[in-house]
CSV table of C-alpha atoms in Angstrom, one decimal:
chain,number,residue,atom,x,y,z
A,1,MET,CA,141.7,109.6,132.5
A,2,GLY,CA,143.4,111.5,135.3
A,3,ASP,CA,144.4,115.1,134.3
A,4,ASP,CA,143.3,114.4,130.7
A,5,LYS,CA,139.6,114.8,131.5
A,6,TYR,CA,137.8,117.2,129.3
A,7,TYR,CA,134.4,118.8,129.7
A,8,THR,CA,131.4,117.2,128.3
A,9,LEU,CA,127.6,117.3,128.8
A,10,ALA,CA,126.1,114.6,131.1
A,11,GLU,CA,125.7,112.2,128.3
A,12,GLY,CA,129.3,112.5,127.1
A,13,CYS,CA,129.1,115.1,124.3
A,14,PRO,CA,132.2,117.2,124.2
A,15,PHE,CA,131.5,121.0,124.6
A,16,ALA,CA,133.8,123.8,123.7
A,17,SER,CA,132.7,126.1,126.6
A,18,ASN,CA,130.8,125.9,129.8
A,19,ARG,CA,130.1,129.7,130.0
A,20,THR,CA,127.9,130.2,126.9
A,21,ALA,CA,124.2,130.2,126.3
A,22,VAL,CA,122.5,129.9,122.8
A,23,LEU,CA,120.5,133.1,122.3
A,24,MET,CA,118.6,134.9,119.6
A,25,ARG,CA,120.1,138.4,120.1
A,26,ASP,CA,118.5,141.8,119.5
A,27,LYS,CA,120.2,145.1,118.7
A,28,GLN,CA,119.9,146.3,122.3
A,29,GLY,CA,122.0,143.5,123.7
A,30,GLY,CA,119.2,141.3,125.0
A,31,GLY,CA,118.4,137.8,123.8
A,32,LEU,CA,115.8,135.0,123.9
A,33,GLY,CA,116.9,131.6,125.0
A,34,LEU,CA,116.3,128.6,122.7
A,35,LEU,CA,115.1,125.1,123.7
A,36,GLN,CA,117.9,123.7,121.6
A,37,ASP,CA,120.4,125.0,124.2
A,38,THR,CA,120.8,121.6,125.9
A,39,GLN,CA,123.7,122.8,128.1
A,40,LEU,CA,121.7,125.7,129.6
A,41,ILE,CA,118.5,123.7,130.1
A,42,GLU,CA,120.3,120.7,131.6
A,43,THR,CA,122.3,122.9,133.9
A,44,LEU,CA,119.2,124.7,135.2
A,45,ALA,CA,117.1,121.6,135.5
A,46,HIS,CA,119.7,119.7,137.4
A,47,PHE,CA,120.3,122.6,139.8
A,48,SER,CA,116.7,122.6,140.7
A,49,ARG,CA,116.9,119.0,141.7
A,50,GLU,CA,120.2,118.9,143.5
A,51,ARG,CA,118.6,118.6,147.0
A,52,ILE,CA,117.2,115.4,148.3
A,53,PRO,CA,114.9,115.2,151.3
A,54,GLU,CA,116.8,116.1,154.5
A,55,ARG,CA,116.9,113.5,157.2
A,56,VAL,CA,113.9,114.1,159.5
A,57,VAL,CA,116.3,113.7,162.4
A,58,HIS,CA,120.2,113.6,162.5
A,59,ALA,CA,120.5,116.1,159.6
A,60,LYS,CA,123.7,117.8,160.6
A,61,ALA,CA,126.6,115.5,160.6
A,62,VAL,CA,130.4,114.8,160.5
A,63,GLY,CA,131.5,111.8,158.4
A,64,SER,CA,134.7,109.9,157.8
A,65,TYR,CA,136.1,106.5,157.0
A,66,GLY,CA,138.3,104.2,159.0
A,67,GLU,CA,138.7,100.6,160.2
A,68,PHE,CA,137.6,98.4,163.1
A,69,GLU,CA,140.2,96.0,164.4
A,70,ALA,CA,139.3,93.0,166.5
A,71,THR,CA,141.4,92.9,169.7
A,72,ARG,CA,139.9,89.7,170.9
A,73,ASP,CA,138.7,86.4,169.5
A,74,CYS,CA,135.1,86.5,170.4
A,75,SER,CA,134.1,83.0,169.2
A,76,ASP,CA,133.1,82.1,172.7
A,77,PHE,CA,130.0,84.3,172.5
A,78,THR,CA,129.5,85.1,168.8
A,79,CYS,CA,130.0,83.5,165.3
A,80,ALA,CA,130.3,87.0,163.8
A,81,SER,CA,133.1,86.7,161.2
A,82,PHE,CA,134.6,90.2,161.9
A,83,LEU,CA,135.2,89.2,165.5
A,84,ASN,CA,136.7,85.7,165.0
A,85,LYS,CA,140.4,86.6,164.9
A,86,VAL,CA,142.6,89.0,166.8
A,87,GLY,CA,143.9,91.7,164.4
A,88,LYS,CA,141.2,91.2,161.8
A,89,LYS,CA,140.3,94.6,160.2
A,90,THR,CA,137.0,95.7,158.8
A,91,PRO,CA,136.5,98.9,156.8
A,92,VAL,CA,134.1,101.4,158.5
A,93,LEU,CA,132.0,104.4,157.6
A,94,GLN,CA,131.2,106.7,160.5
A,95,ARG,CA,128.6,109.5,160.7
A,96,VAL,CA,128.1,111.5,163.9
A,97,SER,CA,125.2,114.0,164.0
A,98,THR,CA,123.1,116.2,166.2
A,99,VAL,CA,119.5,114.9,166.4
A,100,GLY,CA,116.9,117.7,166.3
A,101,PRO,CA,118.3,120.6,164.4
A,102,GLU,CA,118.4,121.0,160.6
A,103,SER,CA,121.4,120.5,158.3
A,104,GLY,CA,122.4,124.2,158.5
A,105,SER,CA,122.3,124.4,162.2
A,106,ALA,CA,125.2,124.7,164.6
A,107,ASP,CA,126.8,121.4,165.5
A,108,THR,CA,127.8,122.6,169.0
A,109,SER,CA,124.1,123.0,170.0
A,110,ARG,CA,123.1,121.2,173.2
A,111,ASP,CA,121.8,117.9,171.9
A,112,VAL,CA,122.2,114.2,171.9
A,113,HIS,CA,124.6,113.1,169.1
A,114,GLY,CA,123.7,110.2,166.9
A,115,TRP,CA,126.7,107.9,166.2
A,116,SER,CA,126.3,105.6,163.2
A,117,MET,CA,128.9,103.2,161.9
A,118,LYS,CA,128.7,100.9,158.8
A,119,LEU,CA,131.0,98.0,159.1
A,120,TYR,CA,131.7,96.5,155.7
A,121,THR,CA,132.3,92.9,157.0
A,122,ASP,CA,133.1,89.9,154.8
A,123,GLU,CA,129.6,88.6,155.5
A,124,GLY,CA,127.7,91.7,154.6
A,125,ASN,CA,127.2,95.1,156.2
A,126,LEU,CA,126.6,95.6,159.9
A,127,ASP,CA,125.2,99.0,161.0
A,128,TRP,CA,125.7,100.1,164.5
A,129,VAL,CA,123.3,103.0,165.0
A,130,PHE,CA,124.2,104.4,168.4
A,131,ASN,CA,124.1,107.6,170.4
A,132,ASN,CA,126.7,109.4,172.5
A,133,THR,CA,124.6,108.8,175.6
A,134,PRO,CA,124.1,105.3,177.2
A,135,VAL,CA,120.3,106.0,177.7
A,136,PHE,CA,117.4,107.5,175.8
A,137,PHE,CA,114.3,109.6,176.4
A,138,ILE,CA,111.7,107.0,175.7
A,139,ARG,CA,111.1,103.2,176.0
A,140,ASP,CA,107.7,103.1,174.1
A,141,PRO,CA,108.1,103.2,170.3
A,142,ILE,CA,104.8,105.1,169.7
A,143,LYS,CA,106.4,108.1,171.4
A,144,PHE,CA,109.4,108.3,169.0
A,145,PRO,CA,107.8,110.8,166.5
A,146,SER,CA,106.3,113.0,169.4
A,147,MET,CA,109.6,113.1,171.3
A,148,ASN,CA,111.5,114.3,168.2
A,149,ARG,CA,108.8,116.8,167.2
A,150,SER,CA,108.9,118.4,170.7
A,151,HIS,CA,112.6,119.0,170.2
A,152,LYS,CA,112.1,120.8,166.9
A,153,ARG,CA,110.3,123.9,165.8
A,154,HIS,CA,106.8,125.1,166.9
A,155,PRO,CA,104.3,124.4,164.1
A,156,GLN,CA,103.0,128.0,164.2
A,157,THR,CA,106.0,130.2,165.1
A,158,HIS,CA,108.6,127.9,163.4
A,159,LEU,CA,110.8,128.7,166.4
A,160,PRO,CA,112.5,126.3,168.8
A,161,ASP,CA,110.1,126.2,171.8
A,162,ALA,CA,111.0,125.4,175.4
A,163,ASN,CA,107.3,125.1,176.2
A,164,MET,CA,107.0,122.2,173.7
A,165,PHE,CA,110.2,120.6,175.0
A,166,TRP,CA,109.3,120.6,178.6
A,167,ASP,CA,105.6,119.9,178.1
A,168,PHE,CA,106.6,116.6,176.4
A,169,HIS,CA,109.1,115.6,179.1
A,170,VAL,CA,106.9,116.4,182.0
A,171,GLY,CA,104.2,114.3,180.4
A,172,ASN,CA,106.7,111.5,179.7
A,173,PRO,CA,109.0,111.5,182.7
A,174,GLU,CA,110.8,108.2,181.9
A,175,GLY,CA,113.3,110.3,180.0
A,176,ILE,CA,114.6,112.0,183.2
A,177,HIS,CA,117.9,110.0,183.1
A,178,GLN,CA,118.6,111.2,179.6
A,179,LEU,CA,117.7,114.7,180.5
A,180,MET,CA,120.3,114.6,183.3
A,181,VAL,CA,122.9,113.5,180.8
A,182,LEU,CA,121.8,116.1,178.2
A,183,PHE,CA,122.0,119.1,180.6
A,184,SER,CA,125.3,117.9,182.1
A,185,ASP,CA,128.6,118.9,180.7
A,186,ARG,CA,128.3,116.0,178.2
A,187,GLY,CA,125.4,117.7,176.5
A,188,THR,CA,127.9,119.9,174.6
A,189,PRO,CA,130.9,117.8,173.6
A,190,LYS,CA,134.0,119.5,172.3
A,191,SER,CA,134.5,117.4,169.3
A,192,VAL,CA,133.6,114.0,167.8
A,193,ARG,CA,137.1,113.0,168.8
A,194,TYR,CA,136.3,113.6,172.5
A,195,MET,CA,133.0,111.8,172.9
A,196,ASN,CA,132.0,108.2,173.6
A,197,SER,CA,129.1,106.3,172.0
A,198,TYR,CA,126.8,103.6,173.2
A,199,SER,CA,124.4,101.1,171.7
A,200,GLY,CA,121.7,102.1,174.2
A,201,HIS,CA,119.6,99.2,173.1
A,202,THR,CA,120.2,95.7,174.2
A,203,TYR,CA,121.3,93.5,171.3
A,204,LYS,CA,122.3,89.8,171.1
A,205,PHE,CA,125.6,88.1,170.1
A,206,THR,CA,124.7,84.7,168.8
A,207,LYS,CA,126.6,81.5,168.0
A,208,ALA,CA,126.1,79.1,165.2
A,209,ASP,CA,124.2,76.7,167.5
A,210,GLY,CA,121.6,79.4,168.3
A,211,SER,CA,122.8,80.2,171.8
A,212,PHE,CA,123.3,83.8,172.6
A,213,LYS,CA,124.3,86.5,175.1
A,214,TYR,CA,122.5,89.8,175.5
A,215,ALA,CA,124.9,92.7,174.9
A,216,LYS,CA,125.3,96.4,175.2
A,217,ILE,CA,128.2,98.0,173.3
A,218,HIS,CA,130.4,100.9,174.4
A,219,VAL,CA,132.7,102.9,172.1
A,220,LYS,CA,135.1,104.9,174.3
A,221,THR,CA,137.5,107.6,173.1
A,222,GLN,CA,141.2,107.2,173.6
A,223,GLN,CA,141.5,111.0,173.3
A,224,GLY,CA,139.7,111.5,176.6
A,225,ILE,CA,136.3,113.2,177.2
A,226,GLN,CA,136.3,116.9,176.6
A,227,ASN,CA,133.3,119.2,176.6
A,228,PHE,CA,132.4,122.9,176.1
A,229,SER,CA,130.7,125.0,178.7
A,230,ARG,CA,127.3,126.3,177.7
A,231,GLU,CA,128.9,129.7,177.1
A,232,GLU,CA,131.7,128.3,174.9
A,233,ALA,CA,129.2,126.2,172.9
A,234,THR,CA,127.0,129.2,172.3
A,235,LYS,CA,129.9,131.4,171.3
A,236,ILE,CA,131.2,128.9,168.8
A,237,ALA,CA,127.8,128.2,167.4
A,238,GLY,CA,127.7,131.9,166.3
A,239,GLU,CA,131.2,132.0,165.1
A,240,ASN,CA,131.5,128.6,163.3
A,241,PRO,CA,128.4,126.5,163.2
A,242,ASP,CA,130.4,123.8,161.4
A,243,TYR,CA,133.0,123.6,164.1
A,244,MET,CA,132.8,119.8,164.6
A,245,ILE,CA,132.9,119.1,160.9
A,246,GLN,CA,136.0,121.2,160.5
A,247,ASP,CA,137.7,119.8,163.6
A,248,MET,CA,137.3,116.2,162.5
A,249,PHE,CA,138.2,116.9,158.9
A,250,GLU,CA,141.4,118.8,159.7
A,251,ALA,CA,142.5,116.3,162.3
A,252,ILE,CA,142.3,113.5,159.8
A,253,GLU,CA,144.0,115.6,157.1
A,254,ARG,CA,147.0,116.2,159.3
A,255,GLY,CA,147.3,112.5,160.3
A,256,ASP,CA,146.0,112.9,163.8
A,257,TYR,CA,143.7,109.9,163.6
A,258,PRO,CA,141.2,109.6,166.4
A,259,VAL,CA,140.9,106.2,168.1
A,260,TRP,CA,138.2,104.5,170.2
A,261,ASN,CA,138.2,101.3,172.1
A,262,VAL,CA,135.1,99.1,171.7
A,263,TYR,CA,133.7,97.2,174.6
A,264,VAL,CA,130.7,94.9,175.3
A,265,GLN,CA,128.7,94.2,178.4
A,266,LEU,CA,127.4,90.6,178.2
A,267,MET,CA,124.4,89.1,180.1
A,268,SER,CA,123.2,85.5,179.9
A,269,PRO,CA,119.5,84.9,179.3
A,270,GLU,CA,119.3,83.3,182.8
A,271,ALA,CA,120.8,86.5,184.4
A,272,ALA,CA,118.3,88.6,182.3
A,273,GLU,CA,115.4,86.8,183.9
A,274,LYS,CA,116.6,87.5,187.4
A,275,HIS,CA,117.8,91.1,186.7
A,276,GLU,CA,116.2,93.8,188.9
A,277,THR,CA,115.2,96.0,185.9
A,278,ASN,CA,113.8,95.3,182.5
A,279,ILE,CA,116.9,94.8,180.3
A,280,PHE,CA,115.0,96.1,177.3
A,281,ASP,CA,114.4,99.5,178.9
A,282,MET,CA,116.8,101.9,177.2
A,283,THR,CA,116.2,104.6,179.9
A,284,LYS,CA,118.5,102.5,182.2
A,285,VAL,CA,122.0,101.2,182.1
A,286,TRP,CA,123.5,97.9,183.3
A,287,PRO,CA,125.7,98.2,186.3
A,288,HIS,CA,129.4,97.7,185.4
A,289,LYS,CA,130.1,95.9,188.7
A,290,ASP,CA,127.7,93.2,187.6
A,291,PHE,CA,128.4,93.3,183.9
A,292,PRO,CA,131.9,94.5,183.4
A,293,LEU,CA,133.2,96.0,180.1
A,294,GLN,CA,135.2,93.6,177.9
A,295,GLN,CA,137.2,95.0,175.1
A,296,ILE,CA,136.5,93.5,171.7
A,297,GLY,CA,138.0,96.0,169.3
A,298,ARG,CA,139.5,99.3,168.3
A,299,LEU,CA,138.1,101.9,165.9
A,300,THR,CA,140.4,104.3,164.0
A,301,MET,CA,139.1,106.9,161.6
A,302,ASN,CA,141.7,107.7,159.1
A,303,ARG,CA,140.2,108.9,155.8
A,304,ASN,CA,138.0,111.9,154.9
A,305,PRO,CA,135.1,111.5,152.4
A,306,ARG,CA,136.0,112.0,148.7
A,307,ASN,CA,132.7,114.0,148.4
A,308,TYR,CA,130.4,114.8,151.3
A,309,PHE,CA,127.1,114.3,149.4
A,310,ALA,CA,128.2,111.0,147.7
A,311,ASP,CA,129.7,109.5,150.8
A,312,ILE,CA,127.9,111.0,153.8
A,313,GLU,CA,124.6,112.5,152.8
A,314,GLN,CA,123.7,109.5,150.7
A,315,ALA,CA,124.8,107.1,153.5
A,316,ALA,CA,121.9,105.1,155.0
A,317,PHE,CA,122.1,103.4,158.4
A,318,SER,CA,119.7,101.0,160.0
A,319,PRO,CA,119.8,98.7,163.1
A,320,SER,CA,118.1,96.1,160.9
A,321,THR,CA,121.3,95.8,158.8
A,322,MET,CA,122.9,92.9,160.6
A,323,VAL,CA,125.3,90.0,160.0
A,324,PRO,CA,125.3,86.4,161.2
A,325,GLY,CA,126.3,86.4,164.9
A,326,PHE,CA,124.6,89.7,165.8
A,327,ALA,CA,120.8,90.1,166.3
A,328,ALA,CA,118.1,92.3,167.6
A,329,SER,CA,116.6,91.8,171.1
A,330,ALA,CA,113.0,92.3,172.2
A,331,ASP,CA,113.6,96.0,173.0
A,332,PRO,CA,110.3,97.6,171.8
A,333,VAL,CA,112.0,100.8,170.6
A,334,LEU,CA,114.7,98.8,168.7
A,335,GLN,CA,111.9,96.7,167.1
A,336,ALA,CA,110.3,99.9,165.8
A,337,ARG,CA,113.6,101.3,164.5
A,338,LEU,CA,114.2,98.1,162.6
A,339,PHE,CA,111.4,99.3,160.3
A,340,ALA,CA,111.6,103.1,160.6
A,341,TYR,CA,115.3,103.5,159.5
A,342,PRO,CA,115.2,101.6,156.2
A,343,ASP,CA,111.8,103.1,155.4
A,344,ALA,CA,113.3,106.6,155.9
A,345,ALA,CA,116.1,105.6,153.5
A,346,ARG,CA,113.6,104.4,150.9
A,347,TYR,CA,111.8,107.8,151.1
A,348,ARG,CA,115.0,109.9,151.1
A,349,LEU,CA,117.2,108.0,148.6
A,350,GLY,CA,114.9,105.6,146.8
A,351,VAL,CA,114.1,101.9,146.9
A,352,ASN,CA,117.6,100.8,145.6
A,353,TYR,CA,119.5,102.9,148.2
A,354,GLN,CA,121.6,99.8,149.1
A,355,GLN,CA,123.3,100.0,145.7
A,356,LEU,CA,124.8,103.4,146.2
A,357,PRO,CA,128.5,103.0,146.6
A,358,THR,CA,128.6,104.3,150.1
A,359,ASN,CA,126.0,101.8,151.2
A,360,ALA,CA,126.9,98.8,149.0
A,361,ALA,CA,128.3,95.8,150.8
A,362,LYS,CA,131.8,94.7,149.9
A,363,ALA,CA,130.8,91.1,150.4
A,364,GLN,CA,128.8,89.1,147.7
A,365,VAL,CA,125.2,90.3,147.3
A,366,TYR,CA,122.7,88.1,145.5
A,367,CYS,CA,119.1,89.1,146.2
A,368,PRO,CA,117.1,88.4,143.0
A,369,PHE,CA,113.7,88.8,144.8
A,370,GLN,CA,114.3,92.6,145.1
A,371,ARG,CA,114.1,93.8,141.5
A,372,ASP,CA,113.5,96.9,139.4
A,373,GLY,CA,112.6,100.2,141.0
A,374,SER,CA,113.9,103.7,140.5
A,375,MET,CA,117.6,104.1,139.8
A,376,ARG,CA,118.6,100.5,139.4
A,377,PHE,CA,122.4,100.5,138.9
A,378,ASP,CA,123.3,96.9,138.1
A,379,ASP,CA,122.1,94.3,135.6
A,380,ASN,CA,119.0,93.7,137.7
A,381,TYR,CA,120.0,90.0,138.0
A,382,GLY,CA,119.4,89.5,134.3
A,383,GLY,CA,117.1,86.6,133.6
A,384,ASP,CA,117.4,84.9,136.9
A,385,PRO,CA,114.0,83.9,138.4
A,386,ASN,CA,112.4,86.7,140.4
A,387,TYR,CA,110.2,84.3,142.3
A,388,VAL,CA,110.9,81.6,145.0
A,389,GLY,CA,110.8,77.9,144.3
A,390,SER,CA,112.2,77.8,140.8
A,391,TRP,CA,113.0,74.4,139.3
A,392,ILE,CA,114.5,76.0,136.1
A,393,LYS,CA,117.2,77.7,138.1
A,394,PRO,CA,117.1,76.8,141.8
A,395,THR,CA,118.4,79.3,144.3
A,396,LYS,CA,121.7,78.3,145.9
A,397,PHE,CA,122.2,79.1,149.6
A,398,TYR,CA,125.3,79.7,151.7
A,399,GLN,CA,125.4,76.1,152.9
A,400,ASP,CA,125.2,74.8,149.3
A,401,VAL,CA,128.3,76.7,148.3
A,402,LYS,CA,130.3,76.8,151.5
A,403,GLY,CA,129.3,73.4,152.9
A,404,THR,CA,128.3,74.8,156.3
A,405,ASN,CA,125.3,76.8,157.5
A,406,PRO,CA,125.7,80.6,158.0
A,407,GLY,CA,125.8,81.6,161.7
A,408,ALA,CA,122.5,81.9,163.4
A,409,LEU,CA,120.9,85.4,163.2
A,410,SER,CA,118.7,84.4,166.1
A,411,LEU,CA,117.0,81.4,167.7
A,412,HIS,CA,113.9,81.2,169.8
A,413,THR,CA,115.2,79.2,172.7
A,414,GLU,CA,113.1,78.4,175.8
A,415,HIS,CA,114.0,81.8,177.1
A,416,GLU,CA,112.5,83.5,174.1
A,417,LYS,CA,109.3,81.5,173.5
A,418,TRP,CA,106.4,83.9,173.2
A,419,ALA,CA,103.1,83.0,174.8
A,420,GLY,CA,100.5,85.6,175.6
A,421,GLU,CA,97.6,87.7,174.3
A,422,VAL,CA,97.9,90.7,172.0
A,423,SER,CA,97.2,93.9,173.9
A,424,ALA,CA,97.7,97.6,173.8
A,425,TYR,CA,100.7,98.5,176.1
A,426,SER,CA,102.4,101.5,177.4
A,427,SER,CA,105.0,101.5,180.2
A,428,GLU,CA,104.2,102.9,183.6
A,429,ILE,CA,106.3,105.4,185.6
A,430,THR,CA,107.6,104.1,189.0
A,431,ASP,CA,110.1,105.2,191.6
A,432,ALA,CA,112.6,102.8,190.0
A,433,ASP,CA,112.8,105.3,187.1
A,434,PHE,CA,114.5,107.8,189.3
A,435,VAL,CA,117.1,105.5,191.0
A,436,GLN,CA,119.8,105.8,188.3
A,437,PRO,CA,119.2,109.5,187.7
A,438,ALA,CA,119.7,110.1,191.5
A,439,ALA,CA,122.9,108.1,191.3
A,440,LEU,CA,124.1,110.1,188.4
A,441,TRP,CA,123.4,113.3,190.4
A,442,GLU,CA,125.6,112.0,193.1
A,443,VAL,CA,128.4,111.1,190.6
A,444,ILE,CA,128.2,114.5,189.1
A,445,GLY,CA,128.6,115.9,192.6
A,446,ARG,CA,132.1,114.5,192.8
A,447,GLU,CA,133.3,116.7,190.0
A,448,PRO,CA,133.9,120.3,191.2
A,449,GLY,CA,131.2,122.7,190.0
A,450,HIS,CA,129.4,120.1,187.8
A,451,GLN,CA,126.2,120.1,189.7
A,452,ASP,CA,126.0,123.9,189.5
A,453,ARG,CA,126.7,123.8,185.8
A,454,LEU,CA,123.9,121.2,185.3
A,455,VAL,CA,121.5,123.4,187.2
A,456,ASP,CA,122.5,126.5,185.2
A,457,ASN,CA,122.1,124.6,181.9
A,458,LEU,CA,118.6,123.7,183.0
A,459,VAL,CA,117.8,127.2,184.0
A,460,SER,CA,118.9,128.5,180.6
A,461,SER,CA,116.1,126.4,179.1
A,462,VAL,CA,113.4,126.3,181.7
A,463,LYS,CA,113.4,130.1,182.1
A,464,SER,CA,111.9,130.3,178.6
A,465,VAL,CA,108.8,128.3,179.7
A,466,LYS,CA,106.0,130.9,179.8
A,467,TYR,CA,103.5,128.8,181.8
A,468,PRO,CA,104.1,128.9,185.6
A,469,GLU,CA,102.2,125.6,186.1
A,470,LEU,CA,104.5,123.9,183.5
A,471,ARG,CA,107.6,125.3,185.2
A,472,LYS,CA,106.3,123.9,188.6
A,473,ALA,CA,105.9,120.5,187.0
A,474,VAL,CA,109.5,120.7,185.7
A,475,TYR,CA,110.7,121.5,189.3
A,476,SER,CA,108.6,118.6,190.6
A,477,LEU,CA,110.1,116.2,188.0
A,478,PHE,CA,113.7,117.0,189.0
A,479,SER,CA,112.8,117.0,192.7
A,480,ARG,CA,112.0,113.3,192.3
A,481,VAL,CA,115.7,112.8,191.4
A,482,SER,CA,116.9,115.0,194.3
A,483,LYS,CA,115.0,117.5,196.4
A,484,ASP,CA,118.2,119.6,196.4
A,485,LEU,CA,118.3,119.6,192.6
A,486,GLY,CA,114.6,120.5,192.3
A,487,SER,CA,114.9,123.3,194.9
A,488,ARG,CA,118.1,124.8,193.3
A,489,LEU,CA,116.5,124.7,189.8
A,490,GLN,CA,113.3,126.4,191.0
A,491,LYS,CA,115.1,129.2,192.9
A,492,ARG,CA,117.5,130.0,190.1
A,493,THR,CA,114.9,129.8,187.4
A,494,GLU,CA,112.4,132.1,189.1
A,495,ALA,CA,115.2,134.5,190.0
A,496,ALA,CA,116.3,134.6,186.3
A,497,ILE,CA,112.8,135.3,185.2
A,498,LYS,CA,112.3,138.1,187.7
A,499,ALA,CA,115.7,139.6,186.6
A,500,ALA,CA,114.8,139.6,182.9
């Protein structure tokens, strides 16, 4: 239709004006509206229903489209189709967000940034639901809601609350590594274009025979890491709370397409059994000297959304969205996310959210055992059987059509056989939880002024804690990383409180 489009109501009826209302007028210039005024009623009713539930976390986001290009034939460790040929390109949708704040908040706030990518592969969609930090605050899935609530608003005051934040982290100190990253310079990235992202979780790359390697994925910016200082981030938050959205949109519009290299760390099951730490603990990283980065691809973002709501707000990502050759590990937090993310999408978007254009696979989809439901967009599989085991119309499978089995999603090898009793479990805190944070403190010390900035960033938060005993517990927590760090934090925080 192009430029010949003319205005109609939602059902297609042409209308002569979009500025009129049907009224019974009086002599004084007033008027009573009539129920027959379909245009007015539909306009008002639709406006009241424009908003869908906001994401409970990751509400404020930047979104764009691009492509993933394989730079290596990875057939030696995975049967994933999108990685089987050098130069093979796969369309990608990217969404990068803060975690705790609401949709209208400032995107330069100090926070972890979620980094989700939907790869529209030729064997279905693959969602990589990452963060811009290689570690996380928790390793026990039951703590996920509590951790996020402590980063949000107080239930009585409806204000961000440092007491809540630090009360949670003192009581759950396994997150100290992530806290070190969050309050370092990397807690306030300058732009989506200048940050890395990481799988955090351990995944598995699998082959058709069921063998696999454990994997962590790293997405590293070619633009270089750049961060705001605390003062710069705060200033921009007040002047332009949508700074990151604008920065990314305008960069793509002018053809300055950001690029990231994609790497994997691989670990054999045998090495995992001998590794000094639990490889499913996402509060820890794998040493690069033992498990070096291997480049597998390149990510280029080169197209802005046509419409933010349709393409980005309605996008749904879940680590459970996988393809043959890529599988989940026994990471307990990952296992919980496999359920929580699609469940959130069903609540927010409806049971048929996978049919929305931004979520729909570009590969063939035939899933006649998921039928009906609100907002069904297709023919609902017509008269095909909606039950398994049909003789009238037997279900065909990949191997029936292609002649070969699809790649293994997972296989329970000897390494993965489960034998044990069902029990309630929560991880314990040990000195090992402070080894990598201590090493990070030393690494930060090699950058001029970075240790001081980390301490000052912590002070800006801890000084708002009104309970002296809770502040002491915070100092004690960071003293387990470094006595020097704990001492500096205590002295500067208490001095700031006295000076206030």
